Structure formats: C-alpha cells, structure tokens
Tab-separated table of C-alpha atoms in Angstrom:
chain	number	residue	atom	x	y	z
A	1	MET	CA	14.517	-37.785	33.481
A	2	GLU	CA	15.981	-36.253	36.628
A	3	THR	CA	18.912	-34.274	34.828
A	4	SER	CA	19.939	-31.521	36.964
A	5	ALA	CA	23.379	-32.649	38.604
A	6	GLU	CA	23.794	-29.519	40.399
A	7	GLY	CA	27.423	-29.610	39.819
A	8	VAL	CA	28.372	-33.583	38.959
A	9	ALA	CA	31.537	-33.630	37.224
A	10	GLY	CA	31.949	-36.292	34.762
A	11	THR	CA	28.369	-37.785	35.559
A	12	VAL	CA	25.691	-39.031	34.106
A	13	GLY	CA	22.799	-39.662	36.057
A	14	ASP	CA	19.823	-41.575	35.783
A	15	GLU	CA	19.211	-40.651	32.365
A	16	GLY	CA	21.788	-38.014	31.666
A	17	ALA	CA	23.396	-34.705	33.605
A	18	VAL	CA	23.639	-31.417	33.069
A	19	ALA	CA	25.750	-28.633	35.254
A	20	GLU	CA	23.855	-27.202	37.941
A	21	PRO	CA	24.852	-23.485	38.437
A	22	GLY	CA	25.282	-21.777	41.514
A	23	ALA	CA	27.128	-25.272	43.014
A	24	GLU	CA	30.541	-24.367	41.536
A	25	ALA	CA	32.451	-21.942	39.915
A	26	ALA	CA	35.337	-22.007	37.772
A	27	VAL	CA	37.988	-19.666	37.773
A	28	GLU	CA	41.545	-18.917	35.823
A	29	THR	CA	44.395	-19.855	37.593
A	30	GLY	CA	47.903	-17.992	36.778
A	31	THR	CA	48.678	-20.752	34.434
A	32	VAL	CA	47.330	-20.458	31.374
A	33	GLY	CA	44.633	-22.250	29.614
A	34	VAL	CA	44.352	-24.219	33.495
A	35	VAL	CA	40.911	-23.996	34.847
A	36	GLU	CA	40.408	-24.647	38.739
A	37	ARG	CA	37.345	-25.534	40.129
A	38	VAL	CA	36.121	-24.090	43.417
A	39	ALA	CA	33.754	-25.348	45.838
A	40	ILE	CA	30.587	-23.244	46.359
A	41	ALA	CA	28.327	-24.148	49.079
A	42	PRO	CA	24.852	-25.563	47.249
A	43	ALA	CA	22.543	-23.446	46.274
A	44	SER	CA	19.497	-25.242	44.916
A	45	LEU	CA	18.105	-28.414	44.930
A	46	SER	CA	16.714	-31.049	42.206
A	47	PRO	CA	15.296	-34.309	42.795
A	48	SER	CA	18.138	-36.513	42.282
A	49	ARG	CA	20.293	-34.748	44.405
A	50	ALA	CA	17.631	-34.634	47.389
A	51	SER	CA	17.661	-38.434	46.431
A	52	ASP	CA	21.289	-38.589	47.089
A	53	PHE	CA	20.844	-36.796	50.382
A	54	MET	CA	18.318	-39.106	51.660
A	55	GLN	CA	20.276	-42.180	50.623
A	56	CYS	CA	24.047	-41.032	51.798
A	57	PRO	CA	24.549	-37.447	52.943
A	58	LEU	CA	27.910	-38.463	52.167
A	59	LEU	CA	27.208	-39.286	48.308
A	60	TYR	CA	25.566	-36.075	47.795
A	61	ARG	CA	28.767	-34.341	49.371
A	62	PHE	CA	31.033	-36.208	46.949
A	63	ARG	CA	28.836	-35.376	44.107
A	64	VAL	CA	27.655	-31.984	45.034
A	65	ILE	CA	30.829	-30.110	46.686
A	66	ASP	CA	33.781	-32.164	46.191
A	67	ARG	CA	32.419	-33.345	42.329
A	68	LEU	CA	34.140	-36.523	42.242
A	69	PRO	CA	34.161	-38.246	38.847
A	70	GLU	CA	32.272	-40.701	38.261
A	71	ARG	CA	32.304	-43.367	35.669
A	72	PRO	CA	29.653	-43.288	32.969
A	73	SER	CA	27.293	-46.435	33.104
A	74	GLU	CA	26.142	-48.587	30.218
A	75	ALA	CA	22.494	-48.435	31.525
A	76	ALA	CA	22.706	-44.627	32.320
A	77	THR	CA	24.058	-43.952	28.791
A	78	ARG	CA	21.653	-45.816	27.176
A	79	GLY	CA	18.921	-43.896	29.405
A	80	THR	CA	20.197	-40.992	27.943
A	81	LEU	CA	19.928	-41.906	24.407
A	82	VAL	CA	16.916	-43.428	24.635
A	83	HIS	CA	15.611	-39.901	25.700
A	84	SER	CA	17.309	-37.726	23.016
A	85	VAL	CA	15.194	-40.249	20.621
A	86	LEU	CA	12.351	-39.799	22.202
A	87	GLU	CA	12.294	-35.913	22.544
A	88	ARG	CA	13.868	-35.803	18.534
A	89	LEU	CA	10.779	-38.175	17.390
A	90	PHE	CA	8.313	-35.089	18.247
A	91	ASP	CA	10.015	-32.768	15.547
A	92	ALA	CA	8.524	-35.178	13.048
A	93	PRO	CA	4.565	-34.588	12.136
A	94	ALA	CA	2.281	-36.444	14.118
A	95	ALA	CA	1.713	-39.232	10.914
A	96	GLU	CA	5.231	-39.808	10.356
A	97	ARG	CA	5.990	-40.490	14.555
A	98	THR	CA	6.213	-44.341	14.024
A	99	ALA	CA	8.631	-47.070	15.345
A	100	PRO	CA	11.179	-47.575	12.471
A	101	ARG	CA	11.473	-43.774	12.013
A	102	ALA	CA	12.137	-43.108	15.800
A	103	LYS	CA	14.496	-46.431	15.524
A	104	SER	CA	16.520	-44.579	12.565
A	105	LEU	CA	17.226	-41.680	15.089
A	106	ILE	CA	19.682	-43.826	17.288
A	107	PRO	CA	22.586	-43.896	15.622
A	108	GLY	CA	22.516	-40.251	15.076
A	109	GLN	CA	22.232	-39.729	18.437
A	110	TRP	CA	24.712	-41.852	19.861
A	111	ASP	CA	26.970	-39.692	17.386
A	112	ARG	CA	25.843	-36.446	19.135
A	113	LEU	CA	25.961	-38.304	22.421
A	114	ARG	CA	29.674	-39.072	21.798
A	115	GLU	CA	30.334	-35.453	20.720
A	116	THR	CA	28.947	-33.725	23.660
A	117	ARG	CA	29.774	-36.112	26.433
A	118	PRO	CA	33.450	-37.587	24.996
A	119	GLU	CA	33.843	-39.973	28.460
A	120	VAL	CA	31.192	-42.177	27.122
A	121	VAL	CA	33.669	-43.378	24.753
A	122	GLU	CA	35.220	-44.793	27.146
A	123	LEU	CA	32.198	-47.764	27.422
A	124	PHE	CA	33.258	-49.651	24.657
A	125	ALA	CA	37.338	-49.235	24.396
A	126	ASP	CA	37.519	-52.570	24.989
A	127	ASP	CA	35.314	-53.659	22.046
A	128	PRO	CA	37.273	-53.326	19.127
A	129	GLU	CA	34.685	-55.660	17.130
A	130	GLY	CA	31.762	-54.000	18.160
A	131	GLU	CA	30.036	-56.678	19.456
A	132	ARG	CA	28.699	-55.295	22.581
A	133	LEU	CA	28.213	-51.699	21.310
A	134	ALA	CA	25.678	-53.899	18.648
A	135	ARG	CA	24.216	-55.634	21.807
A	136	TRP	CA	24.061	-52.014	23.290
A	137	LEU	CA	22.051	-50.488	20.693
A	138	GLY	CA	20.064	-53.342	19.840
A	139	GLU	CA	18.637	-52.848	23.705
A	140	ALA	CA	18.056	-49.214	22.717
A	141	GLU	CA	15.865	-50.139	19.988
A	142	ARG	CA	14.096	-52.719	22.115
A	143	LEU	CA	13.267	-49.913	24.750
A	144	VAL	CA	12.188	-47.440	22.307
A	145	GLU	CA	9.727	-49.774	20.383
A	146	ARG	CA	8.362	-50.896	23.809
A	147	TRP	CA	7.347	-47.330	24.368
A	148	PHE	CA	4.747	-47.636	21.025
A	149	SER	CA	3.065	-50.271	22.880
A	150	LEU	CA	2.824	-47.927	25.881
A	151	GLU	CA	2.051	-44.502	24.159
A	152	ASP	CA	0.732	-43.051	20.822
A	153	PRO	CA	2.866	-40.333	19.874
A	154	THR	CA	0.257	-39.674	16.756
A	155	ARG	CA	-2.016	-38.647	19.243
A	156	LEU	CA	0.201	-36.701	21.150
A	157	GLU	CA	1.582	-32.779	21.168
A	158	PRO	CA	3.675	-31.962	23.912
A	159	ALA	CA	3.739	-28.367	25.094
A	160	GLU	CA	7.229	-28.839	26.756
A	161	ARG	CA	10.068	-31.456	26.135
A	162	GLU	CA	13.278	-31.588	28.000
A	163	MET	CA	11.851	-28.291	30.122
A	164	PHE	CA	14.056	-26.574	32.589
A	165	VAL	CA	12.198	-25.469	35.447
A	166	GLU	CA	13.054	-23.765	38.211
A	167	ALA	CA	11.262	-21.838	40.859
A	168	GLU	CA	11.906	-20.076	44.526
A	169	LEU	CA	10.233	-20.902	47.692
A	170	ASP	CA	9.079	-18.562	50.389
A	171	SER	CA	12.206	-19.645	52.269
A	172	GLY	CA	14.872	-18.896	49.500
A	173	LEU	CA	15.355	-22.449	48.663
A	174	LYS	CA	15.715	-22.830	44.709
A	175	LEU	CA	13.963	-25.863	43.273
A	176	ARG	CA	15.114	-26.955	39.737
A	177	GLY	CA	15.017	-30.057	37.472
A	178	ILE	CA	14.447	-30.728	33.652
A	179	ILE	CA	10.722	-32.461	32.953
A	180	ASP	CA	11.043	-34.959	29.992
A	181	ARG	CA	7.536	-34.153	28.739
A	182	VAL	CA	4.355	-31.669	29.702
A	183	ASP	CA	1.039	-32.311	28.318
A	184	VAL	CA	-1.752	-29.625	27.984
A	185	ALA	CA	-5.145	-30.598	27.772
A	186	PRO	CA	-8.030	-28.408	25.709
A	187	THR	CA	-9.100	-28.018	29.269
A	188	GLY	CA	-6.207	-26.592	30.504
A	189	ASP	CA	-5.116	-30.082	32.356
A	190	VAL	CA	-1.831	-30.562	32.701
A	191	ARG	CA	0.195	-33.662	32.756
A	192	ILE	CA	3.803	-34.241	33.473
A	193	VAL	CA	5.407	-37.646	32.005
A	194	ASP	CA	8.899	-38.839	32.897
A	195	TYR	CA	10.515	-41.959	30.932
A	196	LYS	CA	12.572	-44.413	32.450
A	197	THR	CA	14.449	-46.814	30.945
A	198	GLY	CA	14.666	-49.292	33.959
A	199	LYS	CA	11.993	-51.853	35.059
A	200	ALA	CA	8.705	-50.272	37.589
A	201	PRO	CA	9.366	-50.430	41.194
A	202	ARG	CA	7.720	-53.070	43.583
A	203	PRO	CA	4.166	-51.630	44.992
A	204	GLU	CA	6.182	-50.974	48.319
A	205	TYR	CA	8.771	-48.676	46.708
A	206	ALA	CA	6.272	-46.945	44.374
A	207	GLU	CA	6.192	-43.538	46.971
A	208	GLY	CA	9.802	-43.462	46.223
A	209	ALA	CA	9.209	-43.580	42.460
A	210	LEU	CA	6.801	-40.995	42.770
A	211	PHE	CA	8.517	-38.619	44.747
A	212	GLN	CA	10.669	-36.920	41.451
A	213	MET	CA	7.454	-36.134	40.210
A	214	LYS	CA	5.548	-34.934	42.889
A	215	PHE	CA	9.028	-32.278	43.479
A	216	TYR	CA	8.451	-31.411	39.663
A	217	ALA	CA	4.324	-31.082	40.249
A	218	LEU	CA	5.586	-28.506	43.026
A	219	VAL	CA	7.585	-26.644	40.942
A	220	VAL	CA	5.199	-26.323	38.294
A	221	TRP	CA	2.626	-25.428	40.903
A	222	ARG	CA	4.813	-22.218	42.454
A	223	LEU	CA	5.292	-21.527	39.000
A	224	LYS	CA	1.767	-21.188	37.413
A	225	ARG	CA	-0.455	-21.681	40.470
A	226	VAL	CA	-1.941	-24.900	38.248
A	227	VAL	CA	-1.708	-28.234	40.546
A	228	PRO	CA	-0.990	-31.039	37.405
A	229	ARG	CA	-4.105	-33.251	36.880
A	230	ARG	CA	-1.591	-36.310	36.677
A	231	LEU	CA	2.009	-37.643	36.643
A	232	GLN	CA	3.116	-40.336	34.974
A	233	LEU	CA	5.905	-42.510	34.859
A	234	VAL	CA	6.823	-44.372	31.727
A	235	TYR	CA	8.982	-47.740	32.575
A	236	LEU	CA	10.274	-48.982	29.107
A	237	GLY	CA	12.399	-52.106	30.776
A	238	SER	CA	9.093	-53.397	32.393
A	239	GLY	CA	6.222	-51.850	29.747
A	240	ASP	CA	4.361	-50.603	32.679
A	241	VAL	CA	2.886	-47.206	33.384
A	242	LEU	CA	2.755	-45.773	37.108
A	243	THR	CA	0.113	-42.859	37.388
A	244	TYR	CA	-0.749	-40.618	40.315
A	245	ASP	CA	-3.423	-37.679	40.299
A	246	PRO	CA	-1.777	-35.093	43.129
A	247	VAL	CA	-3.551	-32.903	45.144
A	248	LEU	CA	-2.949	-29.737	46.695
A	249	ALA	CA	-2.105	-31.252	49.962
A	250	ASP	CA	0.666	-33.667	48.432
A	251	LEU	CA	2.555	-30.551	47.165
A	252	GLU	CA	2.649	-29.247	50.503
A	253	ARG	CA	3.373	-32.075	52.427
A	254	VAL	CA	6.588	-32.716	49.571
A	255	GLU	CA	7.471	-29.054	50.071
A	256	ARG	CA	7.568	-29.330	54.020
A	257	LYS	CA	9.774	-32.480	53.521
A	258	LEU	CA	12.208	-30.233	51.307
A	259	LEU	CA	12.459	-27.347	53.306
A	260	ALA	CA	13.543	-30.201	56.096
A	261	LEU	CA	15.874	-31.972	53.898
A	262	TRP	CA	17.373	-28.515	52.621
A	263	GLU	CA	18.028	-27.732	56.491
A	264	ALA	CA	19.671	-30.505	57.032
A	265	ILE	CA	21.902	-29.885	54.022
A	266	ARG	CA	22.577	-26.329	55.347
A	267	LEU	CA	23.917	-27.806	58.670
A	268	ALA	CA	26.024	-30.241	57.195
A	269	THR	CA	27.504	-27.924	54.740
A	270	GLU	CA	28.591	-25.485	57.615
A	271	THR	CA	29.820	-28.465	59.904
A	272	GLY	CA	31.465	-30.540	57.313
A	273	GLU	CA	29.748	-33.682	58.936
A	274	TRP	CA	28.427	-35.627	56.238
A	275	LEU	CA	27.657	-39.207	57.331
A	276	PRO	CA	27.732	-42.091	55.474
A	277	ARG	CA	24.557	-44.102	55.009
A	278	PRO	CA	25.536	-47.754	54.267
A	279	THR	CA	22.654	-49.723	52.216
A	280	LYS	CA	23.057	-52.088	49.627
A	281	LEU	CA	23.444	-49.908	47.001
A	282	CYS	CA	26.760	-49.141	48.249
A	283	GLY	CA	27.922	-51.755	45.983
A	284	TRP	CA	27.396	-49.491	42.883
A	285	CYS	CA	28.890	-46.565	44.304
A	286	ASP	CA	32.264	-45.265	42.696
A	287	HIS	CA	33.287	-43.747	45.684
A	288	GLN	CA	34.176	-46.743	47.765
A	289	SER	CA	37.948	-45.767	47.571
A	290	VAL	CA	37.248	-42.582	49.444
A	291	CYS	CA	34.493	-43.338	52.003
A	292	PRO	CA	35.447	-44.595	55.320
A	293	GLU	CA	32.602	-47.338	55.373
A	294	PHE	CA	35.033	-48.941	53.123
A	295	GLY	CA	38.336	-47.867	54.846
A	296	GLY	CA	38.852	-44.719	52.495
A	297	THR	CA	39.487	-41.435	53.669
A	298	PRO	CA	37.201	-38.318	52.244
A	299	PRO	CA	39.046	-35.387	50.404
A	300	PRO	CA	39.927	-32.523	52.492
A	301	TYR	CA	36.760	-30.843	52.879
A	302	PRO	CA	36.870	-27.822	50.621
A	303	LEU	CA	34.550	-25.352	51.775
A	304	PRO	CA	35.324	-23.363	55.391
A	305	VAL	CA	33.392	-25.284	58.612
A	306	ARG	CA	31.383	-23.121	61.371
A	307	MET	CA	32.717	-25.302	64.752
A	308	ARG	CA	30.304	-25.963	67.547
A	309	MET	CA	31.936	-24.674	70.595
A	310	PRO	CA	31.593	-26.114	73.838
A	311	ASP	CA	30.096	-23.292	75.320
A	312	GLY	CA	28.034	-22.759	72.301
A	313	VAL	CA	29.584	-20.051	71.120
A	314	SER	CA	30.448	-20.820	67.211
A	315	ALA	CA	33.671	-20.127	65.662
A	316	GLU	CA	34.477	-20.214	62.142
A	317	GLY	CA	37.215	-22.580	60.753
A	318	THR	CA	38.553	-24.887	57.965
A	319	ALA	CA	37.962	-28.233	57.781
A	320	THR	CA	41.588	-29.261	57.274
A	321	HIS	CA	42.666	-27.031	60.724
A	322	GLY	CA	39.656	-27.171	62.311
A	323	VAL	CA	38.508	-28.624	65.701
A	324	SER	CA	35.541	-30.775	65.841
A	325	ALA	CA	32.755	-30.087	68.634
A	326	GLU	CA	34.756	-33.153	70.552
A	327	GLY	CA	38.166	-31.109	70.458
A	328	THR	CA	39.441	-33.774	68.125
A	329	ALA	CA	41.418	-32.334	64.789
A	330	ALA	CA	39.236	-32.348	61.815
A	331	ASP	CA	41.561	-33.335	59.141
A	332	GLY	CA	40.114	-33.693	56.131
A	333	ASP	CA	36.493	-34.509	57.075
A	334	SER	CA	37.529	-37.899	58.692
A	335	SER	CA	35.375	-36.895	61.291
A	336	ALA	CA	32.349	-36.677	58.940
A	337	GLY	CA	33.201	-40.061	57.157
C-alpha cells in the first residue's frame, strides 16, 4: 500500500493517504481559528506521486502543490479498511490468526476509519437503509477471507507492519513511503510485501505494478545496504501473487529513473509549466472542471515562477503576473494547461 500522499488534501490514495511533510505548511491567519494553507515546493517523492507525474504532470500539480480536494471512493476506502484489518490481525498470537477473527475486526476498523477520516462517511450518505454499506462491507470480508488462501498468517511473524521509510539519495532527493509488511528470514533475507485489493495486471503491465516495489527496495537498500531478496504483491481482488527477486542493477536503474523524474518535477515547479497528459484514466479524475483538456482553467499557480527570457537570462516572477517564454501572459498557469 502506498500511503504517502505528499500533501494531498482530502484524498484517499490507492489504499489510503497520509500527509507528506515538507510539501505543504499551515500558518495561522489574523482570524482566530482560521488556518490558511500555504503552498511549498515539493521536497520529497513517494511511489504514488512519482506515478502521478508519469501519468499526468498536471495531476501531480493538482495533488501536491494545489492540494485540491478529491472525493473518497468506495474502492479506495475499502482498500484502506482491508489493510487496517490485515495489519491488526498480527496483534493476535499466531494460532488465533484465523479468517473468522480477521472478519470480526472489520466493524471496529470501519468505526475507527470513520473517526479518523470523517469524509468517508459521505460515501453512504444516500444509503439510509444501509443496504449498500452492507454489500460494501461484505466485499471487504471476501477480500480478507481470500487472503488466507494466498498466505498463512499463522506461519508469519512480520518484522514490520505499515513501516514508514525515508532515505535521502546522494543528490539530496528524499524518497519516502509506507510499506505494508516486511518479513525477515532467519538467514537475514528481506521480503517486502504489499497488499492490493484490486486485480492483478496483465503481464504486459506487470513492470508498472512492480515500480512501487522497486522504489521501496531502493529505499531499503539505501537505509540498510541490503538488497531485498523478494518483492511480493498480493492481489486480493483476483487471488494472484506477483513476485520479483531484484538485483542491485535493478535498484540502480530505478534510482536513475527517479533522479530524472525529480529533475522534471523541479523544472515544472520553477516554470509553472505543468502539462496535462490525456489518457483513458482521465475518466476517473476528480479535476476535470479545472483541466484544460475538459475546457477548464487551472487555479492560479501558488508558487513563484522562474521565467525563461528570450535572451536566456532568467528572471523571477509570479504565475499570476508573469510573462511566459513566448511573451504571453501566464495568468493562472493557463499556459501550462
């Protein structure tokens, strides 16, 4: 589960989200009780935000810099619920880690989720009889139960669960995220495990699915100087387990890719040029109303921009009053799309 959202406001990611330190700041205004959010340039990278930028730079901007709110979804919230149940199950002694016990944890974890993330309550606001909620919880039970056909928790003693990791590369780039589970064998071999509540991708898309895991393997290598023996994706939606045994060369390639990606993010942050990249995934995007591809206008860019002048000399300006390299008004980052 990739849970580091790097400043995403009101967003539940693939399996959940937490605020990303360094990507935003809250400052008190002159009005008592009012907190104003102030945009700060991205300071670190997580797997999901790296994927966002590769999918669509403008989506990255909306999530990380503008921190536009996104509606919670039933699928993502169910993923968060299932993850919390699988994490809590390991609190019990090995012999008591059974499917009935795991399913019995669901109501309590759902109550806890509603308390910690009140926005998820709106998912079932139009379901007064609770019929849709019951079906949704039933699906969560089926996902939890399927896990027992893929792994045997009575034979597992995770070294870490929901482990926050952060490493700084030689370049200064900080990589961070949360790993679902880390297993360490008596031999010292490390296995990184991630639960997915969706279905396994087709073989031609497997490399994209493994990107997140190689990201985590790189962080572990940087922290511990140990290359994980195995990366394991457990797909509860389809009952598949995808494994990959990385070597050092894999991690070095991922690091080079991330450094190139971060350079592109840095350049876009400085210039304010965040281009949309239309794909079939646009149909699920919450930000169509402010996306030029759908006739919308992005909000004014909240960070200073460094303009590229015709003679090659850089000058500082702002997104709302600056001039682009072509000499046109850069009002509200509309030149970036």
